[in-house]
Amino acid sequence: MKALPKKGIALATGFGLAITLSGCTGGSPESVNSAESAEYTSREVSDGTTDFIIVENPGDGAQLSYSADGGIELIEQKADGKTYAFKDINGNGDLDTFEDWRVAPAERAAAYAKTLTAEQISGLMLFSSHERSPGDGLTDPQKTYLSESHLRNVLNAGGSDVEENVTWVNAMQAYVETLATDDTPYVPANFSSDPRSEAQSGSTYTETGTGTSLWPSVLGLASTFSAETVEEFGRIASEEYRALGISNALSPQIDLATEPRWLRVSGTLGEDAALASELAAAYVTGFQSTYSEDGENLGWGLDSVPTTIKHAPGDGAGEGGRESHTAVGKYAVFPGGGQDSLEAAGSVFAAASDSLGMMTNYSIMLDGDGTPLLGDKAVGTAYNTEALAYIRDEIGFQGAIVTDWGVMSGANDEGALIATAWGAEDIEPAERYFTVLKNTVDMFGGVNDATHILEAYDLWNERYATGEVDVDADTRWAESGARILTAYFAPGLFDSPFVDLEKSKEAVGSAENVKAGFDAQLDSVVMLKNDGTVAEGADWSDKTVYIPHTYDIGHPGLFGPAEYTEGATLSIESAEEIFGKVLTDTVQLDADGKVTSMTAPDLTDVDAVLVGLRSPNNGSPFSASGHDADTGEWYPFSLQWAPYTANGENVRKTSIGGDTLADGSKENRSYFGKTSRISNAADIDAFNRAVTAVDASGKDIPVITIVKANNPVVPTEFEAKSDVVLVGFGVSDLATLTVAAGAHEPQGRLPIGFPIDMNAVEAQNEDVAEDTTSYVDAEGNDWKFGFGLDYQGAITE
């Protein structure tokens, strides 16, 4: 294939007329002028591995960048007394519509899609499997899928070290420039990321440039009840993403948390559709905008990151809380509200429909009778024609839709690991792709090879010839190409794909960003009980506190055996920043590093007990929890730490979802009479050990309980014996301990109610919000959605 020839600058006097001039486009750093200059300027930049040119246009003109060794040249155009530069990405010397950064992104995308080959658009439909090692740089397997399958959407699942990410991104951008020829137009790489800005309990901040600022989980953002906070998060996170070379966000997850046991509640904006809608819109606005120094929203720019709202048309109703990443949880059930519940979930997606991307869910959606909620086929959403029609026509989403990862693989496919083609396992691969494309899906998550898409292209034309589809394959492929490319043109990825390493080092994890994230963590902490121990202006700097030890035996999953972990229930290091002295248990470990005994210290001189309680651990989305593969037993998830046996009157004895068995009968996935399998039951043992130590001391020592919540919990095991209860949703222990010490007044409120007991959980419907009987404490406070305390009492709207 012939590389693009080098050209001189083309002086464009109009959209259709260009005069070729001789000369070079490079420039020294000294040639850079201010934004008020009437001429564009250029400078050469290096990250130590890749050399590239950055062009600054006058005024508010777009920044451009391209490889110093590539074949891309510039086109000049004079307007209003200024000279502007544009990248001649197809090398024809003319200023085409798709090269003009003044033209709307969707218009540029539609024009460019028409110039791409079917092979290239098929490559754009690919969304890579997880790339976890930016530090390895550009690898041979990556070069293979970039060159042979024309893949351009790369999932960056690695860390946030700036130098590793920037050098990898720039190397790949330079490489894909070399792949452009007269017959194969240039397309930059588009790096995506799942959320990477969430604080964890033991989070500590490192030097600027080694990691992003840290914020509450999405559920924690919801607990602020503040659209302004969520938009600010989006503004800062997107700036840091772009500084890492990431130009697409696989977020936010905006499923309603209508099932409190669901394994992905922590990623949602809570259970209330009105709040979730407001916050989802703010999240998308924050990410998809660029802001001036004084905070003005300037629209799309080089700090903008297109979002991918997920998992449409609304996940979160997995039967019994089970998760659809594995066959154990592939059925979502709607026994309470049915279509009304679906519309409530859909309303959140409609509120965020400005997002340029959307991801479908895995689930087979069933009504209360076990029949498909939409259409007449028990298939996952991507294969469900009626579900996609609902997304396009009722929700009104017209952007690019991508399947979740593994949806195009069936469990019987050779070498399949994550295979989630629920209900379509027995369909041939090409037929799967044809079906999903016919349903108006555009992209395929976790697929690196375009072979089956190209087979679907041929199949599409065969079906077009017989009248099964209304347009030919080129027209259908161009339609997806335009949707996909809009998310390239909108953030300026075609114009400026390279990243300035030195500027990125200053931006990622800057002191200003870190402070904003930590402030949001503080604002998200929810206080549910306080006997006066948490008080404004209290001085704990000379006080002694006790934090007990715990462990978690873990759950096995798709990626390996159970992982055993042990440690203090709250970060000792964080506590030592606030309190004068921190005590913990005397712990004995065996040769394998597992706890054999934990003994509380003498509490004679202790001023307070601090206990961290993590949500009862039912497993991860990849753990296939809820089903014992060895025995065939189905067992319940629980929101309490102590063993829970599901034998109450509200437990289903016959499940709603279930596979059709070989004899034609329906599988029963009921867990009636079975017992939960909580891997961190030691947490409540730690709490009880601390309470026993307080009793033994004979002193009135306050017990401050900090719930580190991924899901709601049943408070009966700890509330009565706690003097203070605080809840942190995906925040650092430093944040919750800062609130506990009275250094920040609590402002958060529950984004999802806490149930009175497991009978109430069994009585509620997986698809209905706020239908769980909530816990009421001795003070008469109802721990339902929206409840939270400040120093004065219950927070009112």
PDB file of C-alpha atoms in Angstrom, residues 473-737:
ATOM      1  CA  ALA A 473     -24.355  -3.007   3.417  1.00  0.00           C
ATOM      2  CA  ASP A 474     -22.379   0.078   2.396  1.00  0.00           C
ATOM      3  CA  THR A 475     -25.256   2.324   3.414  1.00  0.00           C
ATOM      4  CA  ARG A 476     -25.737   0.513   6.732  1.00  0.00           C
ATOM      5  CA  TRP A 477     -22.004   0.513   7.481  1.00  0.00           C
ATOM      6  CA  ALA A 478     -21.749   4.232   6.677  1.00  0.00           C
ATOM      7  CA  GLU A 479     -24.601   4.889   9.103  1.00  0.00           C
ATOM      8  CA  SER A 480     -22.665   3.281  11.957  1.00  0.00           C
ATOM      9  CA  GLY A 481     -19.478   4.915  10.750  1.00  0.00           C
ATOM     10  CA  ALA A 482     -21.047   8.364  11.047  1.00  0.00           C
ATOM     11  CA  ARG A 483     -22.304   7.685  14.569  1.00  0.00           C
ATOM     12  CA  ILE A 484     -18.955   6.310  15.703  1.00  0.00           C
ATOM     13  CA  LEU A 485     -16.873   9.036  14.084  1.00  0.00           C
ATOM     14  CA  THR A 486     -18.945  11.794  15.682  1.00  0.00           C
ATOM     15  CA  ALA A 487     -17.282  10.814  18.961  1.00  0.00           C
ATOM     16  CA  TYR A 488     -13.905  11.291  17.249  1.00  0.00           C
ATOM     17  CA  PHE A 489     -14.606  14.669  15.684  1.00  0.00           C
ATOM     18  CA  ALA A 490     -16.466  16.204  18.653  1.00  0.00           C
ATOM     19  CA  PRO A 491     -13.480  16.193  21.056  1.00  0.00           C
ATOM     20  CA  GLY A 492     -11.047  17.150  18.287  1.00  0.00           C
ATOM     21  CA  LEU A 493      -9.417  13.748  18.002  1.00  0.00           C
ATOM     22  CA  PHE A 494      -8.839  13.998  14.245  1.00  0.00           C
ATOM     23  CA  ASP A 495      -7.453  17.502  14.695  1.00  0.00           C
ATOM     24  CA  SER A 496      -5.191  16.913  17.697  1.00  0.00           C
ATOM     25  CA  PRO A 497      -4.620  13.281  18.733  1.00  0.00           C
ATOM     26  CA  PHE A 498      -1.171  13.732  20.320  1.00  0.00           C
ATOM     27  CA  VAL A 499      -0.581  14.562  23.994  1.00  0.00           C
ATOM     28  CA  ASP A 500       1.987  16.969  25.441  1.00  0.00           C
ATOM     29  CA  LEU A 501       3.677  14.983  28.219  1.00  0.00           C
ATOM     30  CA  GLU A 502       4.942  17.946  30.225  1.00  0.00           C
ATOM     31  CA  LYS A 503       1.531  19.616  30.346  1.00  0.00           C
ATOM     32  CA  SER A 504      -0.079  16.310  31.287  1.00  0.00           C
ATOM     33  CA  LYS A 505       2.290  15.840  34.211  1.00  0.00           C
ATOM     34  CA  GLU A 506       1.102  19.181  35.579  1.00  0.00           C
ATOM     35  CA  ALA A 507      -2.592  18.417  35.120  1.00  0.00           C
ATOM     36  CA  VAL A 508      -3.158  14.851  36.284  1.00  0.00           C
ATOM     37  CA  GLY A 509      -3.613  14.635  40.036  1.00  0.00           C
ATOM     38  CA  SER A 510      -2.757  18.310  40.547  1.00  0.00           C
ATOM     39  CA  ALA A 511      -3.163  19.737  44.037  1.00  0.00           C
ATOM     40  CA  GLU A 512      -6.242  21.652  42.907  1.00  0.00           C
ATOM     41  CA  ASN A 513      -7.877  18.550  41.442  1.00  0.00           C
ATOM     42  CA  VAL A 514      -6.998  16.428  44.467  1.00  0.00           C
ATOM     43  CA  LYS A 515      -8.605  18.963  46.778  1.00  0.00           C
ATOM     44  CA  ALA A 516     -11.773  19.090  44.683  1.00  0.00           C
ATOM     45  CA  GLY A 517     -12.045  15.297  44.757  1.00  0.00           C
ATOM     46  CA  PHE A 518     -11.460  15.090  48.508  1.00  0.00           C
ATOM     47  CA  ASP A 519     -13.989  17.849  49.165  1.00  0.00           C
ATOM     48  CA  ALA A 520     -16.547  15.839  47.194  1.00  0.00           C
ATOM     49  CA  GLN A 521     -15.689  12.765  49.260  1.00  0.00           C
ATOM     50  CA  LEU A 522     -16.344  14.743  52.443  1.00  0.00           C
ATOM     51  CA  ASP A 523     -19.638  16.090  51.108  1.00  0.00           C
ATOM     52  CA  SER A 524     -20.797  12.587  50.180  1.00  0.00           C
ATOM     53  CA  VAL A 525     -20.423  11.065  53.667  1.00  0.00           C
ATOM     54  CA  VAL A 526     -23.814  10.289  55.230  1.00  0.00           C
ATOM     55  CA  MET A 527     -24.397  10.505  58.985  1.00  0.00           C
ATOM     56  CA  LEU A 528     -27.281   8.290  60.116  1.00  0.00           C
ATOM     57  CA  LYS A 529     -26.850   8.412  63.888  1.00  0.00           C
ATOM     58  CA  ASN A 530     -25.052  10.727  66.300  1.00  0.00           C
ATOM     59  CA  ASP A 531     -25.268  10.937  70.084  1.00  0.00           C
ATOM     60  CA  GLY A 532     -23.203  14.112  70.072  1.00  0.00           C
ATOM     61  CA  THR A 533     -19.826  12.410  69.716  1.00  0.00           C
ATOM     62  CA  VAL A 534     -19.433  13.918  66.240  1.00  0.00           C
ATOM     63  CA  ALA A 535     -19.309  17.618  66.959  1.00  0.00           C
ATOM     64  CA  GLU A 536     -18.100  20.702  65.156  1.00  0.00           C
ATOM     65  CA  GLY A 537     -14.685  21.909  66.243  1.00  0.00           C
ATOM     66  CA  ALA A 538     -13.848  18.853  68.357  1.00  0.00           C
ATOM     67  CA  ASP A 539     -10.132  18.322  68.946  1.00  0.00           C
ATOM     68  CA  TRP A 540      -9.084  14.686  68.618  1.00  0.00           C
ATOM     69  CA  SER A 541      -5.391  15.340  68.122  1.00  0.00           C
ATOM     70  CA  ASP A 542      -4.474  14.096  71.609  1.00  0.00           C
ATOM     71  CA  LYS A 543      -7.053  11.295  71.807  1.00  0.00           C
ATOM     72  CA  THR A 544      -6.496   7.551  71.658  1.00  0.00           C
ATOM     73  CA  VAL A 545      -8.716   5.391  69.479  1.00  0.00           C
ATOM     74  CA  TYR A 546      -9.043   1.674  68.857  1.00  0.00           C
ATOM     75  CA  ILE A 547      -9.663   0.128  65.406  1.00  0.00           C
ATOM     76  CA  PRO A 548     -10.227  -3.671  65.269  1.00  0.00           C
ATOM     77  CA  HIS A 549      -8.822  -6.082  62.674  1.00  0.00           C
ATOM     78  CA  THR A 550     -10.722  -8.249  60.172  1.00  0.00           C
ATOM     79  CA  TYR A 551     -10.344 -10.481  57.113  1.00  0.00           C
ATOM     80  CA  ASP A 552     -12.191 -11.557  53.972  1.00  0.00           C
ATOM     81  CA  ILE A 553     -11.908 -15.077  52.537  1.00  0.00           C
ATOM     82  CA  GLY A 554     -13.006 -13.871  49.073  1.00  0.00           C
ATOM     83  CA  HIS A 555     -14.924 -15.566  46.264  1.00  0.00           C
ATOM     84  CA  PRO A 556     -13.581 -17.513  43.289  1.00  0.00           C
ATOM     85  CA  GLY A 557     -14.375 -16.112  39.857  1.00  0.00           C
ATOM     86  CA  LEU A 558     -13.673 -16.215  36.139  1.00  0.00           C
ATOM     87  CA  PHE A 559     -10.166 -14.878  36.625  1.00  0.00           C
ATOM     88  CA  GLY A 560      -8.925 -17.095  39.423  1.00  0.00           C
ATOM     89  CA  PRO A 561      -9.446 -18.564  42.896  1.00  0.00           C
ATOM     90  CA  ALA A 562     -10.708 -16.665  45.913  1.00  0.00           C
ATOM     91  CA  GLU A 563      -8.311 -14.036  47.221  1.00  0.00           C
ATOM     92  CA  TYR A 564      -7.808 -13.882  50.981  1.00  0.00           C
ATOM     93  CA  THR A 565      -7.226 -10.420  52.471  1.00  0.00           C
ATOM     94  CA  GLU A 566      -6.759  -9.199  56.041  1.00  0.00           C
ATOM     95  CA  GLY A 567      -6.139  -5.880  57.762  1.00  0.00           C
ATOM     96  CA  ALA A 568      -7.555  -3.201  60.027  1.00  0.00           C
ATOM     97  CA  THR A 569     -11.213  -2.365  59.475  1.00  0.00           C
ATOM     98  CA  LEU A 570     -10.135   1.243  58.846  1.00  0.00           C
ATOM     99  CA  SER A 571      -6.830   2.628  57.612  1.00  0.00           C
ATOM    100  CA  ILE A 572      -4.441   2.983  60.540  1.00  0.00           C
ATOM    101  CA  GLU A 573      -2.331   5.403  58.496  1.00  0.00           C
ATOM    102  CA  SER A 574      -5.318   7.676  57.852  1.00  0.00           C
ATOM    103  CA  ALA A 575      -6.393   7.534  61.493  1.00  0.00           C
ATOM    104  CA  GLU A 576      -2.920   8.550  62.624  1.00  0.00           C
ATOM    105  CA  GLU A 577      -3.290  11.793  60.619  1.00  0.00           C
ATOM    106  CA  ILE A 578      -6.210  12.790  62.849  1.00  0.00           C
ATOM    107  CA  PHE A 579      -5.902  11.093  66.245  1.00  0.00           C
ATOM    108  CA  GLY A 580      -3.096  11.185  68.776  1.00  0.00           C
ATOM    109  CA  LYS A 581      -2.694   7.424  69.139  1.00  0.00           C
ATOM    110  CA  VAL A 582      -4.214   4.479  67.292  1.00  0.00           C
ATOM    111  CA  LEU A 583      -4.494   0.978  68.774  1.00  0.00           C
ATOM    112  CA  THR A 584      -5.520  -2.210  67.013  1.00  0.00           C
ATOM    113  CA  ASP A 585      -5.786  -5.931  67.762  1.00  0.00           C
ATOM    114  CA  THR A 586      -2.987  -8.331  68.442  1.00  0.00           C
ATOM    115  CA  VAL A 587      -3.190 -10.590  65.399  1.00  0.00           C
ATOM    116  CA  GLN A 588      -1.795 -14.071  64.880  1.00  0.00           C
ATOM    117  CA  LEU A 589      -1.303 -15.364  61.316  1.00  0.00           C
ATOM    118  CA  ASP A 590      -0.559 -18.859  60.097  1.00  0.00           C
ATOM    119  CA  ALA A 591       2.121 -19.789  57.566  1.00  0.00           C
ATOM    120  CA  ASP A 592      -0.218 -18.849  54.698  1.00  0.00           C
ATOM    121  CA  GLY A 593      -0.825 -15.377  56.087  1.00  0.00           C
ATOM    122  CA  LYS A 594      -4.344 -16.187  57.299  1.00  0.00           C
ATOM    123  CA  VAL A 595      -5.697 -14.933  60.597  1.00  0.00           C
ATOM    124  CA  THR A 596      -5.836 -17.481  63.405  1.00  0.00           C
ATOM    125  CA  SER A 597      -6.660 -15.103  66.268  1.00  0.00           C
ATOM    126  CA  MET A 598      -7.420 -11.439  66.957  1.00  0.00           C
ATOM    127  CA  THR A 599      -7.310 -10.044  70.478  1.00  0.00           C
ATOM    128  CA  ALA A 600      -8.514  -6.584  71.465  1.00  0.00           C
ATOM    129  CA  PRO A 601      -6.166  -4.398  73.551  1.00  0.00           C
ATOM    130  CA  ASP A 602      -6.900  -2.982  76.989  1.00  0.00           C
ATOM    131  CA  LEU A 603      -9.203  -0.013  76.402  1.00  0.00           C
ATOM    132  CA  THR A 604      -8.540   1.712  79.711  1.00  0.00           C
ATOM    133  CA  ASP A 605      -6.984   4.767  78.041  1.00  0.00           C
ATOM    134  CA  VAL A 606      -9.057   4.678  74.844  1.00  0.00           C
ATOM    135  CA  ASP A 607     -11.272   7.670  74.057  1.00  0.00           C
ATOM    136  CA  ALA A 608     -13.267   6.170  71.179  1.00  0.00           C
ATOM    137  CA  VAL A 609     -13.708   2.966  69.211  1.00  0.00           C
ATOM    138  CA  LEU A 610     -13.794   3.193  65.421  1.00  0.00           C
ATOM    139  CA  VAL A 611     -15.094   0.183  63.462  1.00  0.00           C
ATOM    140  CA  GLY A 612     -15.232  -0.090  59.703  1.00  0.00           C
ATOM    141  CA  LEU A 613     -17.907  -2.380  58.288  1.00  0.00           C
ATOM    142  CA  ARG A 614     -17.681  -3.175  54.579  1.00  0.00           C
ATOM    143  CA  SER A 615     -20.904  -4.167  52.872  1.00  0.00           C
ATOM    144  CA  PRO A 616     -21.509  -7.924  53.197  1.00  0.00           C
ATOM    145  CA  ASN A 617     -19.437  -9.428  50.389  1.00  0.00           C
ATOM    146  CA  ASN A 618     -21.600 -11.630  48.153  1.00  0.00           C
ATOM    147  CA  GLY A 619     -18.989 -11.690  45.382  1.00  0.00           C
ATOM    148  CA  SER A 620     -18.063  -9.710  42.282  1.00  0.00           C
ATOM    149  CA  PRO A 621     -19.854  -9.513  38.926  1.00  0.00           C
ATOM    150  CA  PHE A 622     -17.385 -12.111  37.604  1.00  0.00           C
ATOM    151  CA  SER A 623     -17.690 -14.535  40.536  1.00  0.00           C
ATOM    152  CA  ALA A 624     -20.850 -16.364  39.370  1.00  0.00           C
ATOM    153  CA  SER A 625     -22.095 -15.902  42.921  1.00  0.00           C
ATOM    154  CA  GLY A 626     -25.510 -17.264  43.810  1.00  0.00           C
ATOM    155  CA  HIS A 627     -24.861 -20.704  42.340  1.00  0.00           C
ATOM    156  CA  ASP A 628     -22.583 -23.508  43.441  1.00  0.00           C
ATOM    157  CA  ALA A 629     -21.248 -25.071  40.242  1.00  0.00           C
ATOM    158  CA  ASP A 630     -20.112 -28.201  42.077  1.00  0.00           C
ATOM    159  CA  THR A 631     -23.380 -29.035  43.853  1.00  0.00           C
ATOM    160  CA  GLY A 632     -25.844 -27.236  41.583  1.00  0.00           C
ATOM    161  CA  GLU A 633     -27.248 -25.413  44.626  1.00  0.00           C
ATOM    162  CA  TRP A 634     -28.669 -21.914  44.298  1.00  0.00           C
ATOM    163  CA  TYR A 635     -28.138 -19.767  47.387  1.00  0.00           C
ATOM    164  CA  PRO A 636     -29.233 -16.253  48.428  1.00  0.00           C
ATOM    165  CA  PHE A 637     -27.405 -12.976  48.535  1.00  0.00           C
ATOM    166  CA  SER A 638     -27.649 -11.193  51.862  1.00  0.00           C
ATOM    167  CA  LEU A 639     -27.351  -7.647  53.180  1.00  0.00           C
ATOM    168  CA  GLN A 640     -26.376  -8.840  56.644  1.00  0.00           C
ATOM    169  CA  TRP A 641     -23.082 -10.333  57.803  1.00  0.00           C
ATOM    170  CA  ALA A 642     -24.451 -13.147  59.975  1.00  0.00           C
ATOM    171  CA  PRO A 643     -25.641 -16.254  58.099  1.00  0.00           C
ATOM    172  CA  TYR A 644     -29.034 -15.759  56.478  1.00  0.00           C
ATOM    173  CA  THR A 645     -31.204 -18.742  55.622  1.00  0.00           C
ATOM    174  CA  ALA A 646     -33.861 -17.899  53.056  1.00  0.00           C
ATOM    175  CA  ASN A 647     -36.860 -19.707  54.517  1.00  0.00           C
ATOM    176  CA  GLY A 648     -39.257 -16.799  55.064  1.00  0.00           C
ATOM    177  CA  GLU A 649     -42.701 -16.454  53.556  1.00  0.00           C
ATOM    178  CA  ASN A 650     -41.526 -13.892  51.001  1.00  0.00           C
ATOM    179  CA  VAL A 651     -38.863 -16.100  49.419  1.00  0.00           C
ATOM    180  CA  ARG A 652     -39.819 -17.393  45.969  1.00  0.00           C
ATOM    181  CA  LYS A 653     -40.074 -21.166  45.886  1.00  0.00           C
ATOM    182  CA  THR A 654     -40.142 -21.049  42.094  1.00  0.00           C
ATOM    183  CA  SER A 655     -37.874 -18.604  40.303  1.00  0.00           C
ATOM    184  CA  ILE A 656     -39.137 -16.286  37.590  1.00  0.00           C
ATOM    185  CA  GLY A 657     -36.099 -16.857  35.370  1.00  0.00           C
ATOM    186  CA  GLY A 658     -34.696 -20.201  34.356  1.00  0.00           C
ATOM    187  CA  ASP A 659     -33.304 -22.041  31.351  1.00  0.00           C
ATOM    188  CA  THR A 660     -35.301 -24.542  29.348  1.00  0.00           C
ATOM    189  CA  LEU A 661     -33.901 -27.964  30.220  1.00  0.00           C
ATOM    190  CA  ALA A 662     -33.291 -30.911  27.908  1.00  0.00           C
ATOM    191  CA  ASP A 663     -36.619 -32.496  28.836  1.00  0.00           C
ATOM    192  CA  GLY A 664     -38.496 -29.293  28.007  1.00  0.00           C
ATOM    193  CA  SER A 665     -39.107 -28.306  31.623  1.00  0.00           C
ATOM    194  CA  LYS A 666     -38.016 -24.990  33.109  1.00  0.00           C
ATOM    195  CA  GLU A 667     -35.067 -24.760  35.446  1.00  0.00           C
ATOM    196  CA  ASN A 668     -35.920 -23.576  38.976  1.00  0.00           C
ATOM    197  CA  ARG A 669     -33.331 -21.163  40.343  1.00  0.00           C
ATOM    198  CA  SER A 670     -35.016 -20.711  43.707  1.00  0.00           C
ATOM    199  CA  TYR A 671     -32.761 -20.520  46.765  1.00  0.00           C
ATOM    200  CA  PHE A 672     -35.533 -21.266  49.274  1.00  0.00           C
ATOM    201  CA  GLY A 673     -34.129 -22.894  52.396  1.00  0.00           C
ATOM    202  CA  LYS A 674     -30.508 -22.179  51.454  1.00  0.00           C
ATOM    203  CA  THR A 675     -27.979 -20.038  53.343  1.00  0.00           C
ATOM    204  CA  SER A 676     -25.944 -17.015  52.277  1.00  0.00           C
ATOM    205  CA  ARG A 677     -22.180 -17.132  51.721  1.00  0.00           C
ATOM    206  CA  ILE A 678     -20.742 -13.877  52.990  1.00  0.00           C
ATOM    207  CA  SER A 679     -16.965 -13.822  52.706  1.00  0.00           C
ATOM    208  CA  ASN A 680     -16.348 -10.943  55.133  1.00  0.00           C
ATOM    209  CA  ALA A 681     -18.478 -12.113  58.055  1.00  0.00           C
ATOM    210  CA  ALA A 682     -15.383 -11.366  60.164  1.00  0.00           C
ATOM    211  CA  ASP A 683     -16.317  -7.669  59.906  1.00  0.00           C
ATOM    212  CA  ILE A 684     -19.297  -8.064  62.227  1.00  0.00           C
ATOM    213  CA  ASP A 685     -17.173 -10.251  64.479  1.00  0.00           C
ATOM    214  CA  ALA A 686     -14.719  -7.352  64.690  1.00  0.00           C
ATOM    215  CA  PHE A 687     -17.550  -5.014  65.635  1.00  0.00           C
ATOM    216  CA  ASN A 688     -18.760  -7.370  68.347  1.00  0.00           C
ATOM    217  CA  ARG A 689     -15.217  -7.880  69.636  1.00  0.00           C
ATOM    218  CA  ALA A 690     -14.852  -4.110  69.956  1.00  0.00           C
ATOM    219  CA  VAL A 691     -18.173  -3.781  71.794  1.00  0.00           C
ATOM    220  CA  THR A 692     -17.165  -6.583  74.177  1.00  0.00           C
ATOM    221  CA  ALA A 693     -13.872  -4.802  74.864  1.00  0.00           C
ATOM    222  CA  VAL A 694     -15.762  -1.598  75.671  1.00  0.00           C
ATOM    223  CA  ASP A 695     -18.006  -3.466  78.096  1.00  0.00           C
ATOM    224  CA  ALA A 696     -14.963  -5.085  79.716  1.00  0.00           C
ATOM    225  CA  SER A 697     -13.328  -1.680  80.230  1.00  0.00           C
ATOM    226  CA  GLY A 698     -16.191  -0.484  82.400  1.00  0.00           C
ATOM    227  CA  LYS A 699     -15.935   2.886  80.701  1.00  0.00           C
ATOM    228  CA  ASP A 700     -18.445   4.801  78.600  1.00  0.00           C
ATOM    229  CA  ILE A 701     -16.424   4.732  75.398  1.00  0.00           C
ATOM    230  CA  PRO A 702     -18.287   5.872  72.259  1.00  0.00           C
ATOM    231  CA  VAL A 703     -18.462   3.397  69.385  1.00  0.00           C
ATOM    232  CA  ILE A 704     -18.288   5.068  65.977  1.00  0.00           C
ATOM    233  CA  THR A 705     -19.341   2.708  63.192  1.00  0.00           C
ATOM    234  CA  ILE A 706     -18.309   3.568  59.646  1.00  0.00           C
ATOM    235  CA  VAL A 707     -20.132   1.554  56.985  1.00  0.00           C
ATOM    236  CA  LYS A 708     -18.119   1.293  53.776  1.00  0.00           C
ATOM    237  CA  ALA A 709     -21.051   0.625  51.518  1.00  0.00           C
ATOM    238  CA  ASN A 710     -21.377  -0.872  48.063  1.00  0.00           C
ATOM    239  CA  ASN A 711     -24.994  -1.827  48.737  1.00  0.00           C
ATOM    240  CA  PRO A 712     -27.516  -1.025  51.434  1.00  0.00           C
ATOM    241  CA  VAL A 713     -27.034  -3.036  54.631  1.00  0.00           C
ATOM    242  CA  VAL A 714     -29.353  -4.349  57.337  1.00  0.00           C
ATOM    243  CA  PRO A 715     -28.528  -2.153  60.384  1.00  0.00           C
ATOM    244  CA  THR A 716     -29.899  -4.454  63.101  1.00  0.00           C
ATOM    245  CA  GLU A 717     -26.509  -6.077  63.682  1.00  0.00           C
ATOM    246  CA  PHE A 718     -24.761  -2.844  64.692  1.00  0.00           C
ATOM    247  CA  GLU A 719     -27.044   0.183  65.067  1.00  0.00           C
ATOM    248  CA  ALA A 720     -28.222  -0.255  68.674  1.00  0.00           C
ATOM    249  CA  LYS A 721     -24.667  -0.743  69.947  1.00  0.00           C
ATOM    250  CA  SER A 722     -23.283   2.191  67.964  1.00  0.00           C
ATOM    251  CA  ASP A 723     -23.212   5.759  69.243  1.00  0.00           C
ATOM    252  CA  VAL A 724     -22.452   7.117  65.776  1.00  0.00           C
ATOM    253  CA  VAL A 725     -23.125   5.649  62.338  1.00  0.00           C
ATOM    254  CA  LEU A 726     -21.497   7.129  59.245  1.00  0.00           C
ATOM    255  CA  VAL A 727     -21.704   5.763  55.707  1.00  0.00           C
ATOM    256  CA  GLY A 728     -19.165   6.265  52.950  1.00  0.00           C
ATOM    257  CA  PHE A 729     -19.918   5.173  49.385  1.00  0.00           C
ATOM    258  CA  GLY A 730     -16.581   4.563  47.665  1.00  0.00           C
ATOM    259  CA  VAL A 731     -14.611   7.138  49.624  1.00  0.00           C
ATOM    260  CA  SER A 732     -11.297   7.024  51.449  1.00  0.00           C
ATOM    261  CA  ASP A 733     -11.149   6.230  55.156  1.00  0.00           C
ATOM    262  CA  LEU A 734      -9.485   9.603  55.583  1.00  0.00           C
ATOM    263  CA  ALA A 735     -12.697  11.260  54.394  1.00  0.00           C
ATOM    264  CA  THR A 736     -15.018   9.367  56.751  1.00  0.00           C
ATOM    265  CA  LEU A 737     -12.591   9.769  59.666  1.00  0.00           C
TER     266      LEU A 737
END
